[in-house]
Coordinates of C-alpha atoms in Angstrom, one line a residue:
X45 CA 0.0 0.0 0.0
X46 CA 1.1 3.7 0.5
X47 CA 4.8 4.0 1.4
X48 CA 6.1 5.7 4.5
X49 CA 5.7 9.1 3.2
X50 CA 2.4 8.7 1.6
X51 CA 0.2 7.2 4.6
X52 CA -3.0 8.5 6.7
X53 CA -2.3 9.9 10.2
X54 CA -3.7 8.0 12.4
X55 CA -5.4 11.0 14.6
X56 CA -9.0 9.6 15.0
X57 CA -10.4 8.1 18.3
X58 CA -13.3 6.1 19.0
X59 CA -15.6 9.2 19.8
X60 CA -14.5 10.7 16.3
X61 CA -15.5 7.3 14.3
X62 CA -18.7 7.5 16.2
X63 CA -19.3 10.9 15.2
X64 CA -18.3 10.3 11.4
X65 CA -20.6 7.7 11.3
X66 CA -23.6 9.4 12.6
X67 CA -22.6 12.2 10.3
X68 CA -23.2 10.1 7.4
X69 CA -26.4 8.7 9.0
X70 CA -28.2 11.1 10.5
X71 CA -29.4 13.6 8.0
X72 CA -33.0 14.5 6.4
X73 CA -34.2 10.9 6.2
X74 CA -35.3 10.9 9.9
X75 CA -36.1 15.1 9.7
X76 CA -38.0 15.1 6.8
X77 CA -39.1 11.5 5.6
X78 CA -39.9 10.6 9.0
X79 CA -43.5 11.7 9.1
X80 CA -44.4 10.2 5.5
X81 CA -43.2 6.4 6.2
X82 CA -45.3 6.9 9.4
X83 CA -48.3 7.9 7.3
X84 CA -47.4 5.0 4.6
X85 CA -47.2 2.4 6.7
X86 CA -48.7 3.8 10.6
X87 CA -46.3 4.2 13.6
X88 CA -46.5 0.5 14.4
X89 CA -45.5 -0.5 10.9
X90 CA -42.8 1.8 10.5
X91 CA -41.4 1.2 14.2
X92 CA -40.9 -2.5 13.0
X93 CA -39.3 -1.1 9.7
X94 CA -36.7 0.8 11.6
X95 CA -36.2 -2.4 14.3
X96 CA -35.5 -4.9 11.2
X97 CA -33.2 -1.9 10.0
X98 CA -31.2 -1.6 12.8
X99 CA -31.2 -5.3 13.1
X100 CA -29.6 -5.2 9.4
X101 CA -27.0 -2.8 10.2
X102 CA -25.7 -4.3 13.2
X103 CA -25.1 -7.8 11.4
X104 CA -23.3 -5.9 8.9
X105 CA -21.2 -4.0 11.8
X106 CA -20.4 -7.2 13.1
X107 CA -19.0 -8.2 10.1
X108 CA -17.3 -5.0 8.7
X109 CA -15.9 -5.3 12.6
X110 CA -14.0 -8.4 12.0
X111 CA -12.6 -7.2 8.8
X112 CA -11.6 -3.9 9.8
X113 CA -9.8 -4.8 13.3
X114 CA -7.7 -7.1 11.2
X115 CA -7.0 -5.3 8.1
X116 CA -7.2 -1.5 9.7
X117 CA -7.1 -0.1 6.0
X118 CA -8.4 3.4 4.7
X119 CA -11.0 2.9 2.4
X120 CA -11.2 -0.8 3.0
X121 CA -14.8 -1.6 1.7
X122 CA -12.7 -1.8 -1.6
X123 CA -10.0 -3.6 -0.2
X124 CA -12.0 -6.2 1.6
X125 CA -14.0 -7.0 -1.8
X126 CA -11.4 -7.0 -4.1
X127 CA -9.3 -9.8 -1.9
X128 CA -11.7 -11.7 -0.6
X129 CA -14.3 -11.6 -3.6
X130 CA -12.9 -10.6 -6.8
X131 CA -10.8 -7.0 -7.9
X132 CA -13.5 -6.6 -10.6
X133 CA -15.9 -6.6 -7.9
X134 CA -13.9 -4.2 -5.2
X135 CA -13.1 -1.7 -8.2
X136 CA -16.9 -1.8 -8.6
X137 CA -17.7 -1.6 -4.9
X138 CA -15.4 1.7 -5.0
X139 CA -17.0 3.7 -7.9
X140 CA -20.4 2.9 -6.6
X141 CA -20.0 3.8 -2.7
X142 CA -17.7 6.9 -4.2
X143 CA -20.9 7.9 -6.7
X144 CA -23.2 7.5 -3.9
X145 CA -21.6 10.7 -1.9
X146 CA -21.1 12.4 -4.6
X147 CA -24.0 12.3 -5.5
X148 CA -25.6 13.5 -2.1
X149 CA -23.5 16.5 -2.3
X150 CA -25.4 17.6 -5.3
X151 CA -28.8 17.9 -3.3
X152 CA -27.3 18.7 0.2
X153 CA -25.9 21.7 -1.2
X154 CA -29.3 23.3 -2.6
X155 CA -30.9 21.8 0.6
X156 CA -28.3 23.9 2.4
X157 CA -29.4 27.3 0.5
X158 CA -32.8 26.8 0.8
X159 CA -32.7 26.3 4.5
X160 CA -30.4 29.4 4.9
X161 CA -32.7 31.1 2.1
X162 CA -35.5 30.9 5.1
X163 CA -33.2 33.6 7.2
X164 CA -31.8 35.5 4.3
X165 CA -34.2 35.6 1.4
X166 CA -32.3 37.8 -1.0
X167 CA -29.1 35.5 -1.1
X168 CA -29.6 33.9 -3.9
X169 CA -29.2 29.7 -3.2
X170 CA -25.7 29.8 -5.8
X171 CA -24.0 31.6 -3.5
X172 CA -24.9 29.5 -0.4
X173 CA -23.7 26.5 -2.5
X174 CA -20.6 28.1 -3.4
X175 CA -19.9 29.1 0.6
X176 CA -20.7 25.8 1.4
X177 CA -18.1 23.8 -1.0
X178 CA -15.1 26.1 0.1
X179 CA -16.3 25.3 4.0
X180 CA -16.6 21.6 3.7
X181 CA -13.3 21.5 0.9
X182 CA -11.4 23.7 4.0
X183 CA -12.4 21.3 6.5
X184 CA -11.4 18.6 5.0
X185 CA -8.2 19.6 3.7
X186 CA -6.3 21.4 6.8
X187 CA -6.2 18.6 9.3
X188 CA -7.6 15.4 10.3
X189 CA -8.4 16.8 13.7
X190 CA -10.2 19.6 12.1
X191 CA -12.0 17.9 10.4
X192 CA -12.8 15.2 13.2
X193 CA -13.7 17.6 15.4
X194 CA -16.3 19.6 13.1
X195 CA -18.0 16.4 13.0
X196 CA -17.9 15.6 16.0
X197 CA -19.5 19.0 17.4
X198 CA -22.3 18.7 14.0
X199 CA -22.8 15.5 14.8
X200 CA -23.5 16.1 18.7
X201 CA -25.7 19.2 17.7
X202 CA -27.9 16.1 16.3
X203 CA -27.7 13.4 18.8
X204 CA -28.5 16.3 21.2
X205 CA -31.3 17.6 19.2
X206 CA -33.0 14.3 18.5
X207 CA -32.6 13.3 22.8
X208 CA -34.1 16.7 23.6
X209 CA -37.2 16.2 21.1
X210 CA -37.8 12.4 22.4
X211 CA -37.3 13.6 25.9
X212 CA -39.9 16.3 25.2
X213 CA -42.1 13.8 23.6
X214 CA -42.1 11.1 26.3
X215 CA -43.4 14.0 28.7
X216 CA -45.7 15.0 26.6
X217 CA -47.1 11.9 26.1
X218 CA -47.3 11.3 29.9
X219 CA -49.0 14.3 30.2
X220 CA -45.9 15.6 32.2
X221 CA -45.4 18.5 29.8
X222 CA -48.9 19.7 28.6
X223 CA -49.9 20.1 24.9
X224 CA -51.8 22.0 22.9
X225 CA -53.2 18.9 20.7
X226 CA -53.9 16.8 23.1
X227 CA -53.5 15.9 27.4
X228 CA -51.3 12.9 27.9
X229 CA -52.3 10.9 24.8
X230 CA -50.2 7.9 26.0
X231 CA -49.9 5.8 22.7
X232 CA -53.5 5.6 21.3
X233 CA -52.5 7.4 18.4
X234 CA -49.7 4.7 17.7
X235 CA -52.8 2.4 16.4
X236 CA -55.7 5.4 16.1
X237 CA -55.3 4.8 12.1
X238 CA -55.6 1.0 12.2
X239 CA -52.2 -1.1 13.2
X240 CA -51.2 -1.1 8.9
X241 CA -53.3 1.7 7.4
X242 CA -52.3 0.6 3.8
X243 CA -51.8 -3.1 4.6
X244 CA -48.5 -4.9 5.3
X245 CA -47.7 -4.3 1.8
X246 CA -46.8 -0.9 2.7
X247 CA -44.5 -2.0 5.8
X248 CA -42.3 -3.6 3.4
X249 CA -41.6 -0.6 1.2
X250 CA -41.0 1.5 4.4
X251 CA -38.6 -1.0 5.2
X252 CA -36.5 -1.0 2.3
X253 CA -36.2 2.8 3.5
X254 CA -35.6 2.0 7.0
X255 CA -32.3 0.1 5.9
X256 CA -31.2 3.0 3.9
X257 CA -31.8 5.3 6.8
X258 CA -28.7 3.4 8.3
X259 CA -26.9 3.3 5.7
X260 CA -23.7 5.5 6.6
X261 CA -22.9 3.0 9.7
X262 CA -19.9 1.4 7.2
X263 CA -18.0 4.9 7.3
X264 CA -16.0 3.4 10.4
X265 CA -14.8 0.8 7.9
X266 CA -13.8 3.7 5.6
X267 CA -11.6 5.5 8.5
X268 CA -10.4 2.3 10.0
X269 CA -6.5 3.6 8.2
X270 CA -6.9 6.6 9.7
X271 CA -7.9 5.4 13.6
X272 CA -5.6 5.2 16.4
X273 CA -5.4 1.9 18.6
X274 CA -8.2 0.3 15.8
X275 CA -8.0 -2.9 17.5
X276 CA -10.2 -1.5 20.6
X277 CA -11.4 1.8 18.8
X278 CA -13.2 0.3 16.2
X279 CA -15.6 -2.2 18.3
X280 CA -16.1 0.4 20.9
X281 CA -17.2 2.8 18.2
X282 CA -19.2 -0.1 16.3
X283 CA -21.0 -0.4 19.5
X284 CA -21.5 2.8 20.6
X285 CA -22.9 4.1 17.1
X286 CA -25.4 1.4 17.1
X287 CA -26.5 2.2 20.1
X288 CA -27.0 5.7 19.7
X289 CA -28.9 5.4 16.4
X290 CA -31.6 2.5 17.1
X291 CA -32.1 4.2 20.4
X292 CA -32.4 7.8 18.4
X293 CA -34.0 6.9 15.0
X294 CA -37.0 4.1 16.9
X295 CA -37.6 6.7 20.2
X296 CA -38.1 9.5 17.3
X297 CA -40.9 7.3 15.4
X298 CA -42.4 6.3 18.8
X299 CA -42.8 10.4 20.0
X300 CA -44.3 11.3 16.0
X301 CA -46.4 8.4 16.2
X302 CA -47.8 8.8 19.3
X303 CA -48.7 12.9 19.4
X304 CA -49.7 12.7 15.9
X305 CA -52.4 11.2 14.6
X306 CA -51.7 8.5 11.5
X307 CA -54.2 10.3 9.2
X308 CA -53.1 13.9 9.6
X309 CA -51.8 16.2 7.2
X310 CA -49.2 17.3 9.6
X311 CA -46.8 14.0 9.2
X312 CA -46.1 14.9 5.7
X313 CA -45.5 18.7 6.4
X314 CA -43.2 18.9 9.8
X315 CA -44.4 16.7 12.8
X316 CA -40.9 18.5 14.4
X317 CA -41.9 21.3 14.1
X318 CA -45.6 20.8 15.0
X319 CA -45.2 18.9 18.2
X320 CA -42.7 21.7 19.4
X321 CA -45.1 24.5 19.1
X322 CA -48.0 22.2 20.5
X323 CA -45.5 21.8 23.4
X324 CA -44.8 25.6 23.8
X325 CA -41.6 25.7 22.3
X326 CA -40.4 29.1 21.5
X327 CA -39.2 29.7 17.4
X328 CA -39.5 26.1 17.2
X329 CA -39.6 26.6 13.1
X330 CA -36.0 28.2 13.5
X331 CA -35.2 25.8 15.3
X332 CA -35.6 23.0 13.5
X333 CA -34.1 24.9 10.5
X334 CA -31.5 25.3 12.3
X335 CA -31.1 21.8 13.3
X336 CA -31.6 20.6 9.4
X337 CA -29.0 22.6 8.0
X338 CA -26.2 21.6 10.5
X339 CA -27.5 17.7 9.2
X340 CA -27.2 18.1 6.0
X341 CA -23.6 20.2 6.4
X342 CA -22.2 17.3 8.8
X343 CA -23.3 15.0 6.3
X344 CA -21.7 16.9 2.8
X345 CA -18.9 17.1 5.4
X346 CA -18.4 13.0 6.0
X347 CA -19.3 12.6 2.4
X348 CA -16.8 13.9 1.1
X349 CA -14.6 12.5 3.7
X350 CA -15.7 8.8 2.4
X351 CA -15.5 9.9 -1.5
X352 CA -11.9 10.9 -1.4
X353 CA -10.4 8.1 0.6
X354 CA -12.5 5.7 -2.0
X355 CA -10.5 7.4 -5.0
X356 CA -7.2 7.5 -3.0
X357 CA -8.0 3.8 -2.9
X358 CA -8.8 3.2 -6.6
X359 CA -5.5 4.8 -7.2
X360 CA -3.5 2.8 -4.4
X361 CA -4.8 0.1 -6.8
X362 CA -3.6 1.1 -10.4
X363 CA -7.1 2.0 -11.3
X364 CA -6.6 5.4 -11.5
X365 CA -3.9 8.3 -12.0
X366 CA -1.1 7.8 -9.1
X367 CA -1.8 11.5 -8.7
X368 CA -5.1 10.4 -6.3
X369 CA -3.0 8.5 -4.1
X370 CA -0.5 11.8 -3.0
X371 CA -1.0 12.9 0.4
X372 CA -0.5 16.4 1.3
X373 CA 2.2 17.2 4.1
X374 CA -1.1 16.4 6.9
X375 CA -1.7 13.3 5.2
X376 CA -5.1 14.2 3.3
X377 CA -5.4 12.9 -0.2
X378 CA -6.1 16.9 -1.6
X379 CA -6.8 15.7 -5.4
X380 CA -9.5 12.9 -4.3
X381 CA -10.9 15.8 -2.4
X382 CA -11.0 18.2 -5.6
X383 CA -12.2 15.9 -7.6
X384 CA -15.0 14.8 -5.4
X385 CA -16.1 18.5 -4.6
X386 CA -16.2 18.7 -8.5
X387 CA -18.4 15.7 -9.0
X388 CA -20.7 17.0 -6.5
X389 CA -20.8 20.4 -8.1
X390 CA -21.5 18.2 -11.4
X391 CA -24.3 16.6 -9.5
X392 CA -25.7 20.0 -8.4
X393 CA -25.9 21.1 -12.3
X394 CA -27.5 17.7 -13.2
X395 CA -30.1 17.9 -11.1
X396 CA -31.3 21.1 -12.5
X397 CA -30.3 20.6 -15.9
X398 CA -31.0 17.5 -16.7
X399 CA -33.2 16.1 -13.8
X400 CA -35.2 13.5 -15.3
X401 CA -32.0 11.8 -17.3
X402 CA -28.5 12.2 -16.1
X403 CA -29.7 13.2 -12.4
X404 CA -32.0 10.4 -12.3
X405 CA -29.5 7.8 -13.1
X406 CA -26.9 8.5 -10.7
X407 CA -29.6 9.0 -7.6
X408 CA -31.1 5.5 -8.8
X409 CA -27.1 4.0 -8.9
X410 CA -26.5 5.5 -5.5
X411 CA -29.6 4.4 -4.0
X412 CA -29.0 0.6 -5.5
X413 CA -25.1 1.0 -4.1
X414 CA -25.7 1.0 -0.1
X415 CA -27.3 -2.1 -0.1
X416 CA -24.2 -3.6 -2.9
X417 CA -21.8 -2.2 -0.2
X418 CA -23.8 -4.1 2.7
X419 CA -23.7 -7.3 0.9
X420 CA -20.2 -7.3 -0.3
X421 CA -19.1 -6.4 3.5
X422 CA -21.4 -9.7 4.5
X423 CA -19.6 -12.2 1.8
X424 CA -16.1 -11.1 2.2
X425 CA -16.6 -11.5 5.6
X426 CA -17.7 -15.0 4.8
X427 CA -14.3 -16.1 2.8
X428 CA -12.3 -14.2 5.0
X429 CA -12.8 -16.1 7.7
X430 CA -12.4 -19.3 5.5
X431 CA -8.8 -17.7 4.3
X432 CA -8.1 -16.9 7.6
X433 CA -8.6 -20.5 9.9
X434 CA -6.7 -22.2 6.6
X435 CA -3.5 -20.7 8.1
X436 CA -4.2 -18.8 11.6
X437 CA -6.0 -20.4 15.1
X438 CA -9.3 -18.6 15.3
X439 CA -7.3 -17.3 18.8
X440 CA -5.7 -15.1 16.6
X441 CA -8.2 -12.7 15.5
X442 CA -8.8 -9.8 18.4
X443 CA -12.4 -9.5 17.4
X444 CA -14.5 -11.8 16.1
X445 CA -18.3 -11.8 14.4
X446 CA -20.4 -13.4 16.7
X447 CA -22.4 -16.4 15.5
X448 CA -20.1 -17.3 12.4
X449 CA -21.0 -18.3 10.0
X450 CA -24.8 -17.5 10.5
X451 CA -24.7 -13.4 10.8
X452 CA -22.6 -13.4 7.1
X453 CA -24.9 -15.4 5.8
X454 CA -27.9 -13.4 7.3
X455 CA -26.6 -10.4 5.7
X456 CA -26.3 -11.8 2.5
X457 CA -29.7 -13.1 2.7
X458 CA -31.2 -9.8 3.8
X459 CA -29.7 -7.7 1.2
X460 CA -30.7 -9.9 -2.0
X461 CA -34.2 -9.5 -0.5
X462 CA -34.0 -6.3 -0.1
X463 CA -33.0 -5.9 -3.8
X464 CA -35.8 -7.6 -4.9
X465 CA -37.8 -5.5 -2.5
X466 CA -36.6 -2.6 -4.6
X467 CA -38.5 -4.1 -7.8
X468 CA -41.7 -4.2 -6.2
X469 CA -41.4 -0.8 -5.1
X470 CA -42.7 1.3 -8.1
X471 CA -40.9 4.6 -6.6
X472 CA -37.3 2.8 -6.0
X473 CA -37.5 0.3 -8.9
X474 CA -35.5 2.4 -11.0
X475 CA -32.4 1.6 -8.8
X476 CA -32.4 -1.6 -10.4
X477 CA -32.7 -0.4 -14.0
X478 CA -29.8 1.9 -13.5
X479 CA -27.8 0.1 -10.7
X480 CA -27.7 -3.5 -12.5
X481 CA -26.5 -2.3 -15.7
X482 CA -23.5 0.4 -14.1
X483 CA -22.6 -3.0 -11.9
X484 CA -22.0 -5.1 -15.4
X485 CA -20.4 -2.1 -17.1
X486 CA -18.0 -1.8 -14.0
X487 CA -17.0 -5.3 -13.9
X488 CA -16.0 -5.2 -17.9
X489 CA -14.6 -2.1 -17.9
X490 CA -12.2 -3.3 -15.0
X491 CA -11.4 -7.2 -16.6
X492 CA -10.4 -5.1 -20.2
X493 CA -8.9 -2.4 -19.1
X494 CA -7.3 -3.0 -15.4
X495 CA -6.9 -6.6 -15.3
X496 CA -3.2 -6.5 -15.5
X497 CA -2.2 -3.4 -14.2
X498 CA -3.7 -3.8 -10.5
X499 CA -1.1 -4.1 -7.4
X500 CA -1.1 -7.0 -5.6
X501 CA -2.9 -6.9 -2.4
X502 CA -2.3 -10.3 -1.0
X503 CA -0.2 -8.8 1.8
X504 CA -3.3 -7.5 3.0
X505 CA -4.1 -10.7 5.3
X506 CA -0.9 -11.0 6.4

């Protein structure tokens, strides 16, 4: 891999990872979708959604946790799949996780504006995208513990934001706070709108969004090169991540669901916002416009974090230019970086140039990529393992995935249903169109063109 001179610095602790995950995770799905899969599906339905999620994610953390203890590698969702799969497939696994942040930055940019647009309506959004790129470009380019500690106080804002409002909630629900829509509701409204409004049918689209709303979780496995002490860091920050965001995202459907009715117009609008003012909460609009923007700038800010390392990776690789695998005197790849905030500008034009063609096509690759990522994580897990006992005691390995070989497999099994999920979703069916074909395309562009000129990473399991 990268010689002496051109390696990571090794600056992050376990609170950072923790905090770059949630960075990646938390965001608008659980600000602004929240309320509509509640409607879709009723608060009981979508609660189970986001339990099966969660469920999901940790199986793949438990996996991406033996892998990345053992091979501590920037970028390593490549890494792992190439070795233990097939390079065809890790090259692929790279372009698509890479597209999928770049993509985001795109739309988190203009979400940005029009969030700041609510304080200073003459600015026109342009400008507020422009701002933004050099903010998120500065702090990711001057140090890692800049940039670990901006995310970590963006990411806090968050976890703090969501504790306060389920706090809140639970009092109000209690009738320990008092409300203006209702005294001490308890949960009636959880099942006020029958237990599946629109059927079970329903539950299983909102599920296929409730494992995207954790997708983000793997950016520890991204930052693994860059952790100190990775061997206890990395569980510690696999646990505590889980933790937070189960406890967060399912407390946060329980409070909607249960101080808004399933059938009001409200969920779709902004139950945040709603329940606030019900509760007597001062500029509680503000507030959570506030709270919004600093998501969506903590997550640009881990995106483009994740994109870079991903093409410093391609080029530790011989799949692109050497010049992507340079490291700048702080050990930040600065070209991956550029190149990313460019793509992400790209993404920004696309999407209102060319929104039902180009746009549509990357959103629908990057929304078919987490759950590639997920699965390739749970099979090279598998033949890791296999690699590994052929020549090591199991003794060997510091931390292991508990209940080998049935959690690999579960993850494997879970993420091919949720791809066929996504065919039977009219609204996400797309992904398959668009995701299937750039997955083929990847594999032979990579068997002509890189076949031959990849390194050799079979020192990686040593």
């Amino acid at each position: 891999m990268a010689d002496k001179d051109n390696q990571f610095m090794r600056k992050m602790s376990s609170k950072h990872l923790v905090t770059l995950s949630l960075g990646g995770v938390i965001g608008t799905g659980i600000f602004l979708s929240s309320g509509y899969l509640i409607q879709e599906a009723g608060a009981i339905g979508t609660i189970i959604a986001y339990v099966v999620g969660g469920f999901l994610a940790t199986l793949v953390m438990m996996c991406l946790g033996e892998l990345s203890v053992y091979h501590p590698n920037t970028a390593s969702l490549h890494l792992y799949a190439s070795k233990y799969i097939h390079p065809s497939l890790g090259f692929t696994v790279a372009w698509l996780y890479w597209l999928t942040w770049t993509v985001a930055l795109g739309s988190q940019f203009i979400t940005m504006g029009v969030c700041l647009q609510k304080w200073f309506p003459q600015t026109p959004i342009w400008v507020w995208c422009a701002v933004f790129s050099v903010l998120i470009l500065l702090l990711n380019m001057l140090d890692i513990k800049i940039f670990s500690v901006s995310e970590f106080w963006m990411s806090l804002t968050k976890i703090v934001a969501l504790g306060i409002f389920i706090i809140l909630g639970a009092m109000a629900i209690t009738g320990l706070l008092p409300s203006h829509a209702s005294s001490a509701p308890l949960f009636t409204n959880l099942v006020s709108n029958r237990v599946f409004p629109h059927g079970v049918g329903a539950v299983f689209i909102v599920l296929l969004s409730a494992n995207f709303a954790f997708s983000g979780t793997e950016l520890i496995g991204v930052a693994a090169g860059e952790t100190s002490n990775p061997e206890k860091n990395i569980p510690k920050a696999i646990k505590s991540t889980l933790f937070l965001l189960i406890t967060l995202f399912i407390g946060t459907i329980v409070v909607i669901g249960a101080l808004i009715p399933g059938s009001s117009k409200i969920l779709t609008e902004s139950p945040f916002v709603s329940i606030l003012q019900n509760i007597g909460i001062p500029y509680a609009s503000d507030i959570m416009n506030f709270i919004i923007f600093i998501a969506i700038l903590s997550g640009a800010n881990s995106g483009l974090y994740a994109a870079s390392r991903m093409l410093w990776s391609l080029s530790e690789d011989g799949t692109l230019p050497k010049v992507f695998s340079k490291l700048s005197k702080n050990g930040l790849p600065i070209y991956g970086l550029l190149l990313t905030l460019a793509g992400g500008l790209l993404s920004l034009f696309s999407s209102i140039y060319a929104e039902s063609t180009v746009y549509l096509a990357l959103v629908s690759i990057s929304g078919f990529a987490v759950v590639a990522v997920w699965l390739s994580i749970g099979i090279s897990q598998l033949r890791f393992r296999k690699v590994f006992l052929a020549s090591h005691p199991l003794s060997d390995l510091t931390y292991r995935t508990p209940g080998y070989p049935v959690v690999p497999w579960l993850v494997i099994i879970l993420c091919v249903v949720s791809m066929i999920g996504i065919y039977f979703d009219p609204n996400q069916r797309i992904a398959l169109y668009f995701g299937i074909p750039f997955t083929l395309v990847s594999i032979i562009v990579y068997q002509v063109f890189y076949r031959r000129r990849t390194h050799d990473i079979s020192t990686l399991a040593d």
